[in-house]
Coordinates of C-alpha atoms and ligand atoms in Angstrom, one line a residue:
M1 CA -25.7 -19.5 -19.8
T2 CA -25.4 -20.8 -16.3
S3 CA -28.0 -20.0 -13.7
S4 CA -25.8 -17.6 -11.7
K5 CA -24.9 -15.7 -14.8
R6 CA -28.7 -15.1 -15.2
H7 CA -28.6 -13.7 -11.7
I8 CA -26.1 -11.0 -12.8
S9 CA -28.2 -9.9 -15.7
T10 CA -31.6 -10.0 -14.1
G11 CA -30.9 -9.5 -10.4
R12 CA -33.5 -12.3 -9.7
R13 CA -33.0 -15.5 -7.9
P14 CA -33.6 -18.5 -10.1
P15 CA -35.5 -21.5 -8.9
G16 CA -33.2 -23.7 -6.8
A17 CA -30.0 -21.9 -5.8
D18 CA -26.7 -23.4 -6.7
T19 CA -24.9 -25.2 -3.9
L20 CA -21.8 -23.3 -2.9
A21 CA -18.4 -24.9 -3.5
V22 CA -17.6 -24.6 0.3
E23 CA -20.8 -26.6 0.9
G24 CA -19.8 -29.4 -1.6
G25 CA -21.2 -27.8 -4.8
V26 CA -19.4 -27.4 -8.2
P27 CA -17.1 -24.4 -8.2
V28 CA -17.8 -21.6 -10.7
R29 CA -14.2 -21.7 -12.1
P30 CA -12.8 -25.0 -13.4
P31 CA -9.8 -25.8 -11.2
G32 CA -7.5 -26.1 -14.2
R33 CA -8.0 -22.4 -15.3
A34 CA -4.9 -20.7 -13.9
W35 CA -4.8 -17.1 -12.4
P36 CA -1.9 -14.8 -13.3
A37 CA 1.2 -15.4 -11.3
W38 CA 2.9 -12.8 -9.1
P39 CA 5.5 -11.4 -9.4
V40 CA 6.0 -11.1 -13.1
P41 CA 9.7 -10.8 -13.9
A42 CA 10.4 -8.0 -16.4
D43 CA 12.4 -8.8 -19.5
D44 CA 15.5 -7.1 -18.2
A45 CA 15.4 -8.5 -14.7
G46 CA 17.7 -11.5 -15.2
R47 CA 20.2 -9.4 -17.2
H48 CA 20.3 -6.7 -14.5
L49 CA 20.8 -9.2 -11.7
D50 CA 23.5 -10.9 -13.6
A51 CA 25.3 -7.5 -14.1
V52 CA 25.2 -6.9 -10.3
L53 CA 26.5 -10.5 -9.7
R54 CA 29.6 -9.9 -11.8
S55 CA 30.1 -6.2 -10.9
G56 CA 31.8 -6.7 -7.6
R57 CA 29.5 -4.0 -6.2
W58 CA 26.6 -5.5 -4.4
A59 CA 25.9 -2.5 -2.1
I60 CA 25.9 1.2 -2.2
T61 CA 28.9 1.1 0.1
S62 CA 31.0 -1.0 -2.4
P63 CA 33.8 1.0 -3.9
G64 CA 34.1 1.1 -7.7
S65 CA 33.2 3.0 -10.8
G66 CA 30.2 3.5 -13.0
E67 CA 26.6 4.1 -12.1
L68 CA 25.1 2.0 -9.3
F69 CA 21.6 0.6 -9.9
E70 CA 20.7 2.2 -6.6
R71 CA 21.5 5.7 -8.1
R72 CA 19.8 4.7 -11.4
F73 CA 16.6 3.6 -9.6
S74 CA 16.6 6.8 -7.5
R75 CA 16.7 8.8 -10.7
M76 CA 14.1 6.7 -12.5
F77 CA 11.6 6.6 -9.6
A78 CA 11.9 10.3 -8.9
E79 CA 11.1 10.9 -12.5
Y80 CA 8.2 8.5 -12.4
V81 CA 6.7 10.1 -9.3
G82 CA 7.4 13.6 -10.6
V83 CA 9.6 14.8 -7.7
R84 CA 13.1 16.2 -7.4
H85 CA 14.5 13.5 -5.1
C86 CA 14.1 9.8 -4.3
V87 CA 16.1 8.1 -1.6
P88 CA 15.9 4.3 -1.9
V89 CA 15.7 2.3 1.3
D90 CA 15.5 -1.4 2.3
H91 CA 11.8 -1.5 3.3
G92 CA 8.7 0.6 3.2
S93 CA 8.8 0.7 7.0
S94 CA 12.3 2.2 6.8
A95 CA 11.0 4.8 4.4
L96 CA 8.4 5.8 7.0
V97 CA 10.9 6.0 9.8
V98 CA 13.4 8.0 7.7
A99 CA 10.6 10.4 6.5
L100 CA 9.4 11.0 10.1
E101 CA 12.9 11.4 11.5
A102 CA 13.7 13.9 8.8
L103 CA 10.9 16.2 10.1
G104 CA 13.0 16.8 13.2
L105 CA 10.0 16.4 15.6
E106 CA 10.4 16.2 19.4
Y107 CA 10.4 12.8 21.3
G108 CA 6.8 11.9 22.1
D109 CA 5.1 14.2 19.5
V110 CA 1.8 12.9 18.2
V111 CA 1.4 11.6 14.7
L112 CA -2.2 10.8 13.4
V113 CA -2.4 7.5 11.6
P114 CA -5.5 5.9 10.1
V115 CA -6.6 2.8 11.9
L116 CA -7.1 0.9 8.7
T117 CA -3.6 0.1 7.4
W118 CA -0.7 -2.3 7.8
V119 CA 0.9 -2.3 11.2
A120 CA 4.1 -0.6 9.9
S121 CA 2.3 2.7 9.4
A122 CA 1.9 2.9 13.2
S123 CA 5.0 1.0 14.4
A124 CA 7.3 3.2 12.2
V125 CA 5.9 6.2 14.2
L126 CA 7.0 4.6 17.4
R127 CA 10.4 3.6 16.0
A128 CA 10.9 7.3 15.2
G129 CA 10.3 8.2 18.9
L130 CA 6.8 9.5 18.3
V131 CA 3.3 8.5 19.4
P132 CA 0.8 7.3 16.8
V133 CA -2.8 8.3 17.5
L134 CA -5.1 6.2 15.5
V135 CA -8.0 7.9 13.8
D136 CA -11.1 6.6 11.9
V137 CA -11.3 6.6 8.1
D138 CA -13.7 7.9 5.5
P139 CA -16.5 5.4 5.0
D140 CA -16.2 5.5 1.2
T141 CA -12.5 5.5 0.6
G142 CA -11.1 3.8 3.7
C143 CA -8.6 6.6 4.0
V144 CA -8.1 9.3 6.6
S145 CA -9.9 12.6 5.7
P146 CA -10.3 16.1 7.2
Q147 CA -13.5 14.9 8.9
T148 CA -11.8 12.0 10.7
L149 CA -8.7 13.9 11.8
D150 CA -8.4 14.5 15.6
L151 CA -6.7 17.8 15.7
A152 CA -7.5 18.1 19.4
A153 CA -4.9 15.3 20.0
G154 CA -2.2 18.0 19.2
P155 CA -0.5 16.2 16.3
R156 CA 2.7 17.5 14.7
A157 CA 2.2 15.3 11.6
V158 CA -0.4 13.2 9.8
L159 CA 0.6 9.9 8.1
A160 CA -2.0 9.7 5.3
V161 CA -2.2 6.2 4.0
H162 CA -3.6 5.6 0.5
W163 CA -5.5 2.4 1.3
S164 CA -5.9 -0.6 -1.0
C165 CA -6.9 1.2 -4.2
A166 CA -8.2 4.6 -3.0
M167 CA -6.3 7.7 -2.4
A168 CA -6.5 10.0 0.6
D169 CA -7.4 13.6 -0.2
I170 CA -3.9 15.0 0.5
P171 CA -4.7 18.6 -0.7
A172 CA -7.7 18.8 1.7
L173 CA -5.6 17.3 4.5
R174 CA -2.9 19.9 3.9
E175 CA -5.4 22.7 3.9
V176 CA -6.8 21.9 7.3
T177 CA -3.5 21.0 8.9
A178 CA -1.1 23.7 7.5
P179 CA -2.5 26.5 9.6
R180 CA -1.6 24.5 12.7
G181 CA 1.9 23.7 11.6
V182 CA 1.1 20.0 11.1
T183 CA 3.0 18.2 8.3
V184 CA 1.3 15.7 6.1
V185 CA 3.4 12.7 5.0
E186 CA 2.0 10.2 2.4
D187 CA 2.2 6.5 3.1
A188 CA 2.0 5.5 -0.6
A189 CA 3.2 1.9 0.1
Q190 CA 0.0 0.6 -1.6
A191 CA -0.3 3.3 -4.3
H192 CA 2.6 3.4 -6.8
G193 CA 1.3 5.2 -9.9
A194 CA -2.1 6.3 -8.4
Q195 CA -2.9 9.8 -9.6
W196 CA -4.8 12.7 -8.1
L197 CA -5.8 15.2 -10.8
G198 CA -2.9 13.9 -12.8
R199 CA -0.3 14.1 -10.0
Q200 CA 1.3 10.9 -8.7
A201 CA 0.7 9.5 -5.2
G202 CA 3.8 10.4 -3.1
S203 CA 4.2 13.8 -4.8
L204 CA 1.3 15.5 -3.1
A205 CA 2.7 16.0 0.5
R206 CA 6.1 17.1 1.8
L207 CA 7.4 13.6 1.8
G208 CA 6.1 10.4 0.2
C209 CA 6.9 6.8 1.3
F210 CA 6.8 3.6 -0.8
S211 CA 7.2 -0.1 -0.1
M212 CA 8.6 -2.4 -2.8
Q213 CA 8.0 -5.6 -0.8
H214 CA 7.0 -8.7 -2.7
S215 CA 3.2 -8.2 -2.8
K216 CA 3.3 -4.5 -4.0
V217 CA 2.6 -3.5 -7.6
L218 CA 6.3 -2.5 -7.9
T219 CA 8.5 -5.0 -6.2
G220 CA 12.1 -6.0 -5.8
G221 CA 11.3 -8.6 -3.2
E222 CA 11.9 -6.1 -0.4
G223 CA 12.6 -2.4 -0.8
G224 CA 11.3 1.1 -0.3
A225 CA 11.8 4.7 -1.1
V226 CA 11.3 8.2 0.3
V227 CA 10.4 10.9 -2.2
T228 CA 10.3 14.7 -1.9
D229 CA 10.8 18.0 -3.7
D230 CA 12.5 19.4 -0.6
D231 CA 16.3 19.5 -1.0
T232 CA 17.0 19.7 2.8
L233 CA 14.7 16.8 3.6
A234 CA 16.2 14.7 0.8
S235 CA 19.7 15.3 2.1
L236 CA 18.6 14.4 5.6
A237 CA 16.8 11.3 4.4
Q238 CA 20.1 10.2 2.7
E239 CA 21.9 10.4 6.0
L240 CA 19.2 8.8 8.0
R241 CA 19.3 5.7 5.8
A242 CA 23.1 5.4 5.4
D243 CA 24.6 5.8 8.9
S244 CA 25.0 9.6 8.6
R245 CA 26.4 9.5 5.1
R246 CA 25.0 11.1 1.9
Y247 CA 25.9 10.8 -1.8
T248 CA 29.2 12.3 -2.4
T249 CA 29.4 15.3 -4.7
R250 CA 33.2 14.8 -5.3
A251 CA 34.2 13.5 -8.7
D252 CA 37.5 12.2 -7.2
A253 CA 35.9 10.4 -4.2
P254 CA 38.5 8.0 -2.7
Q255 CA 38.2 4.5 -4.3
G256 CA 35.0 5.6 -6.0
L257 CA 33.1 5.6 -2.8
E258 CA 29.5 6.6 -3.3
L259 CA 28.9 8.0 0.2
E260 CA 30.7 10.7 2.3
E261 CA 30.4 11.3 6.0
S262 CA 28.3 14.4 6.1
A263 CA 26.9 13.5 9.6
T264 CA 24.5 16.3 10.4
M265 CA 22.0 13.8 11.9
M266 CA 22.7 10.3 13.2
G267 CA 21.3 7.6 10.9
A268 CA 21.1 3.8 10.6
N269 CA 21.9 1.4 7.8
L270 CA 18.6 1.1 5.9
C271 CA 20.2 1.0 2.4
L272 CA 18.7 -0.9 -0.5
S273 CA 21.0 -3.6 -1.9
E274 CA 22.2 -3.5 -5.5
F275 CA 20.2 -6.7 -6.3
G276 CA 17.0 -5.1 -5.1
A277 CA 17.8 -1.9 -7.0
A278 CA 18.6 -3.8 -10.2
L279 CA 15.3 -5.6 -10.0
L280 CA 13.4 -2.4 -9.4
C281 CA 15.0 -0.7 -12.4
A282 CA 13.7 -3.6 -14.6
Q283 CA 10.3 -3.9 -12.9
L284 CA 9.5 -0.1 -13.1
A285 CA 9.5 -0.4 -16.9
R286 CA 6.4 -2.7 -16.7
L287 CA 4.4 -0.9 -14.1
D288 CA 2.2 1.3 -16.2
E289 CA 1.4 -1.4 -18.7
Q290 CA 0.3 -3.6 -15.7
H291 CA -1.8 -0.7 -14.3
E292 CA -3.6 -0.5 -17.7
I293 CA -4.5 -4.2 -17.7
R294 CA -5.6 -4.2 -14.0
N295 CA -7.6 -1.0 -14.4
R296 CA -9.4 -2.2 -17.5
N297 CA -10.4 -5.5 -15.8
Y298 CA -11.4 -3.6 -12.6
A299 CA -13.7 -1.4 -14.7
A300 CA -15.2 -4.5 -16.3
L301 CA -15.8 -6.1 -12.9
S302 CA -17.3 -2.9 -11.6
G303 CA -19.9 -3.0 -14.4
L304 CA -20.7 -6.7 -13.8
L305 CA -21.1 -6.2 -10.0
D306 CA -23.6 -3.3 -10.6
A307 CA -26.2 -6.0 -11.4
I308 CA -25.8 -7.7 -8.0
P309 CA -27.8 -6.1 -5.2
G310 CA -25.9 -4.9 -2.2
V311 CA -22.5 -5.4 -3.7
R312 CA -20.0 -2.8 -4.9
L313 CA -16.4 -1.9 -5.2
L314 CA -14.7 0.7 -3.0
R315 CA -15.7 4.3 -3.9
H316 CA -13.0 6.7 -5.0
R317 CA -13.0 10.4 -4.9
P318 CA -13.7 12.0 -8.3
E319 CA -10.3 13.8 -8.1
Q320 CA -8.5 10.4 -8.2
T321 CA -7.8 10.3 -11.9
R322 CA -6.0 6.9 -11.9
I323 CA -6.3 4.0 -9.5
S324 CA -3.5 1.8 -8.5
I325 CA -4.9 -1.5 -7.3
Y326 CA -2.9 -3.0 -4.4
E327 CA -5.9 -5.0 -3.0
A328 CA -9.4 -4.6 -4.4
P329 CA -12.1 -4.5 -1.8
I330 CA -15.5 -5.9 -2.8
I331 CA -18.1 -4.6 -0.3
F332 CA -21.1 -6.6 0.7
D333 CA -23.6 -4.3 2.3
P334 CA -25.6 -6.0 3.6
L335 CA -23.7 -9.2 4.1
P336 CA -25.3 -12.4 2.7
A337 CA -27.7 -13.5 5.4
G338 CA -26.0 -15.5 8.1
M339 CA -22.5 -15.0 6.8
T340 CA -19.5 -13.0 8.0
N341 CA -17.2 -11.4 5.5
E342 CA -14.7 -14.1 6.4
Q343 CA -17.1 -16.8 5.4
V344 CA -17.9 -14.8 2.2
A345 CA -14.2 -14.7 1.5
D346 CA -13.8 -18.5 2.0
A347 CA -16.8 -19.1 -0.2
L348 CA -15.3 -17.0 -3.0
T349 CA -11.9 -18.6 -2.6
A350 CA -13.6 -22.1 -3.0
E351 CA -15.5 -20.9 -6.1
L352 CA -12.6 -19.3 -7.8
H353 CA -9.4 -21.0 -6.5
V354 CA -7.7 -17.6 -5.9
R355 CA -7.4 -16.1 -2.5
F356 CA -10.1 -13.8 -1.2
Y357 CA -9.7 -12.6 2.4
P358 CA -11.2 -10.0 4.9
P359 CA -9.3 -6.8 5.6
R360 CA -7.1 -7.0 8.7
E361 CA -8.7 -5.9 11.9
P362 CA -8.4 -2.1 12.6
L363 CA -5.0 -1.4 14.3
N364 CA -6.6 -0.4 17.7
R365 CA -7.3 -4.2 18.2
S366 CA -4.4 -5.6 16.2
R367 CA -2.2 -8.2 17.9
L368 CA 0.7 -6.9 15.8
L369 CA 0.6 -3.5 17.5
Q370 CA 1.7 -4.0 21.1
P371 CA 4.4 -1.4 21.8
W372 CA 4.4 -2.4 25.5
T373 CA 6.1 -5.7 24.6
K374 CA 9.2 -3.8 23.6
P375 CA 11.1 -2.3 26.6
T376 CA 12.8 0.4 24.6
L377 CA 9.4 1.9 23.7
G378 CA 8.4 2.1 27.4
P379 CA 7.2 5.8 27.8
L380 CA 5.8 5.9 24.2
A381 CA 3.8 2.7 24.9
E382 CA 2.3 4.2 28.0
R383 CA 1.2 7.3 26.1
F384 CA -0.1 5.1 23.2
R385 CA -2.3 3.2 25.7
A386 CA -3.6 6.3 27.4
E387 CA -4.4 8.0 24.1
H388 CA -6.6 5.1 22.9
R389 CA -8.8 4.6 25.9
G390 CA -12.4 5.0 24.8
R391 CA -11.7 5.6 21.1
V392 CA -14.0 4.0 18.6
Y393 CA -13.7 3.5 14.9
P394 CA -17.2 2.9 13.3
H395 CA -16.3 3.5 9.7
A396 CA -13.1 1.3 9.8
E397 CA -15.1 -1.4 11.7
H398 CA -17.8 -1.3 9.0
L399 CA -15.3 -1.7 6.2
A400 CA -13.4 -4.4 8.1
S401 CA -16.5 -6.4 8.6
H402 CA -18.2 -5.9 5.2
A403 CA -15.3 -6.0 2.7
V404 CA -13.6 -8.9 1.0
L405 CA -10.2 -8.3 -0.6
T406 CA -8.3 -9.9 -3.4
H407 CA -4.7 -9.2 -4.5
H408 CA -4.0 -7.0 -7.5
S409 CA -2.5 -9.9 -9.5
T410 CA -6.1 -11.2 -9.8
F411 CA -6.7 -8.4 -12.2
L412 CA -3.7 -9.1 -14.5
G413 CA -5.6 -11.6 -16.6
T414 CA -8.6 -11.5 -18.8
R415 CA -12.1 -10.3 -18.9
Q416 CA -13.2 -13.9 -18.5
D417 CA -11.6 -13.8 -15.0
M418 CA -13.8 -10.8 -14.1
A419 CA -16.9 -12.7 -15.4
D420 CA -15.9 -15.6 -13.1
I421 CA -15.5 -13.3 -10.1
A422 CA -18.9 -11.7 -10.8
E423 CA -20.5 -15.0 -11.2
A424 CA -19.1 -16.3 -7.9
V425 CA -20.1 -13.2 -6.1
A426 CA -23.6 -13.5 -7.5
K427 CA -23.7 -17.2 -6.5
V428 CA -22.8 -16.4 -2.9
V429 CA -25.3 -13.5 -2.6
F430 CA -28.2 -15.4 -4.3
S431 CA -27.5 -18.6 -2.3
R432 CA -28.6 -16.6 0.8
L433 CA -31.7 -14.8 -0.5
Ligands
PLP1 C1 0.4 1.0 4.0 C2 1.7 0.4 4.3 N1 2.7 1.1 4.9 C3 3.9 0.6 5.1 C4 4.2 -0.7 4.7 C5 5.5 -1.3 5.1 O1 6.3 -1.7 4.0 P1 7.4 -2.9 4.2 O2 6.7 -4.1 4.4 O3 8.1 -2.8 2.9 O4 8.2 -2.5 5.3 C6 3.2 -1.5 4.1 C7 3.5 -2.9 3.7 O5 2.6 -3.7 3.5 C8 1.9 -0.9 3.8 O6 1.0 -1.6 3.2

């Protein structure tokens, strides 16, 4: 047994701490031991892509006969999430824009957005002609909660992001917002397959939005989807993503065209390509099996980290009955003496040869969220600036400065991988005691 493994079991520092790999020491993990690759092509992926190549129908707008993969994915994903409708789109950001536009809000209405998320959660609000007001997150889950909502800002909607591997408490958010006529929309871009009391992420609010971009647990390279049980919103979402056209109901549609010009609300072309849809149909078949592997390894890591003082995984609400790991935060509270979480991440990366990184800065200070650089957003950008003067985000700042993340593919391997991670974490912590 190595010295740092002894740290895990006893919590005591042995005589003579190991030198960290970033400081020239021997890494915990031998460089030749590979980590799981991402993405993992499903068995049917090549066959499906080949079928599209030869079909002469590379887009939903291609005339022809037979079921498009786009329609097939729409059916399969609606069934997976447990909702009546799924409208596939080209990106998760488009899903957010479409969902928000479907709500029919007024130009400049306020939408509350958690400050700890990818920039698209806020920029999509601006693209829909609305003003994102950034709110703090729950210190345990990193998600927006009833306690962190700012209802005094007069929101018409809340974009509740399920962050990294924790779910926002959508039923509680709905309960406090419904009496004020505020709509909750789920940003489930990081949460395919997560469950709350057995119900899937995306099915808990009026609309749910997903991203299928390369790094997500379900990916077609790029892609997204809006899901809902509401027939009217689904029909609007179809138009908003296909230049005011929705799926035809005519069996004798001219040239087998899939879309007809219903045109109740002006849309844009945000359609998912047939190649993306074909890949997603194949990849969806593997999703739950991959969740099982990741979650088993995550539970093993959680047990191993228990023995290391001041280190833990993100806390979930007990109602979250299944986790979907997009990124797994390991929280160092306190941080190893004299180290920032960025330095901890670098140290772990050097020990393990797989990427660890700090969370992105909260959006209030993100370089990626500068609406005033875009002339078309002029008045919204001014409102955005005014709404954020003097706002502070202590919980998000704490997580952003004390967590270290790793991608979900790190959990697709073996228990030995988890032992390596725990050993590296212990080595970093004990090197500074
Ligand atoms: C929480 C969240 N919302 C929205 C998006 C946007 O998705 P996409 O990159 O597919 O546009 C992402 C992507 O990372 C995300 O993590």
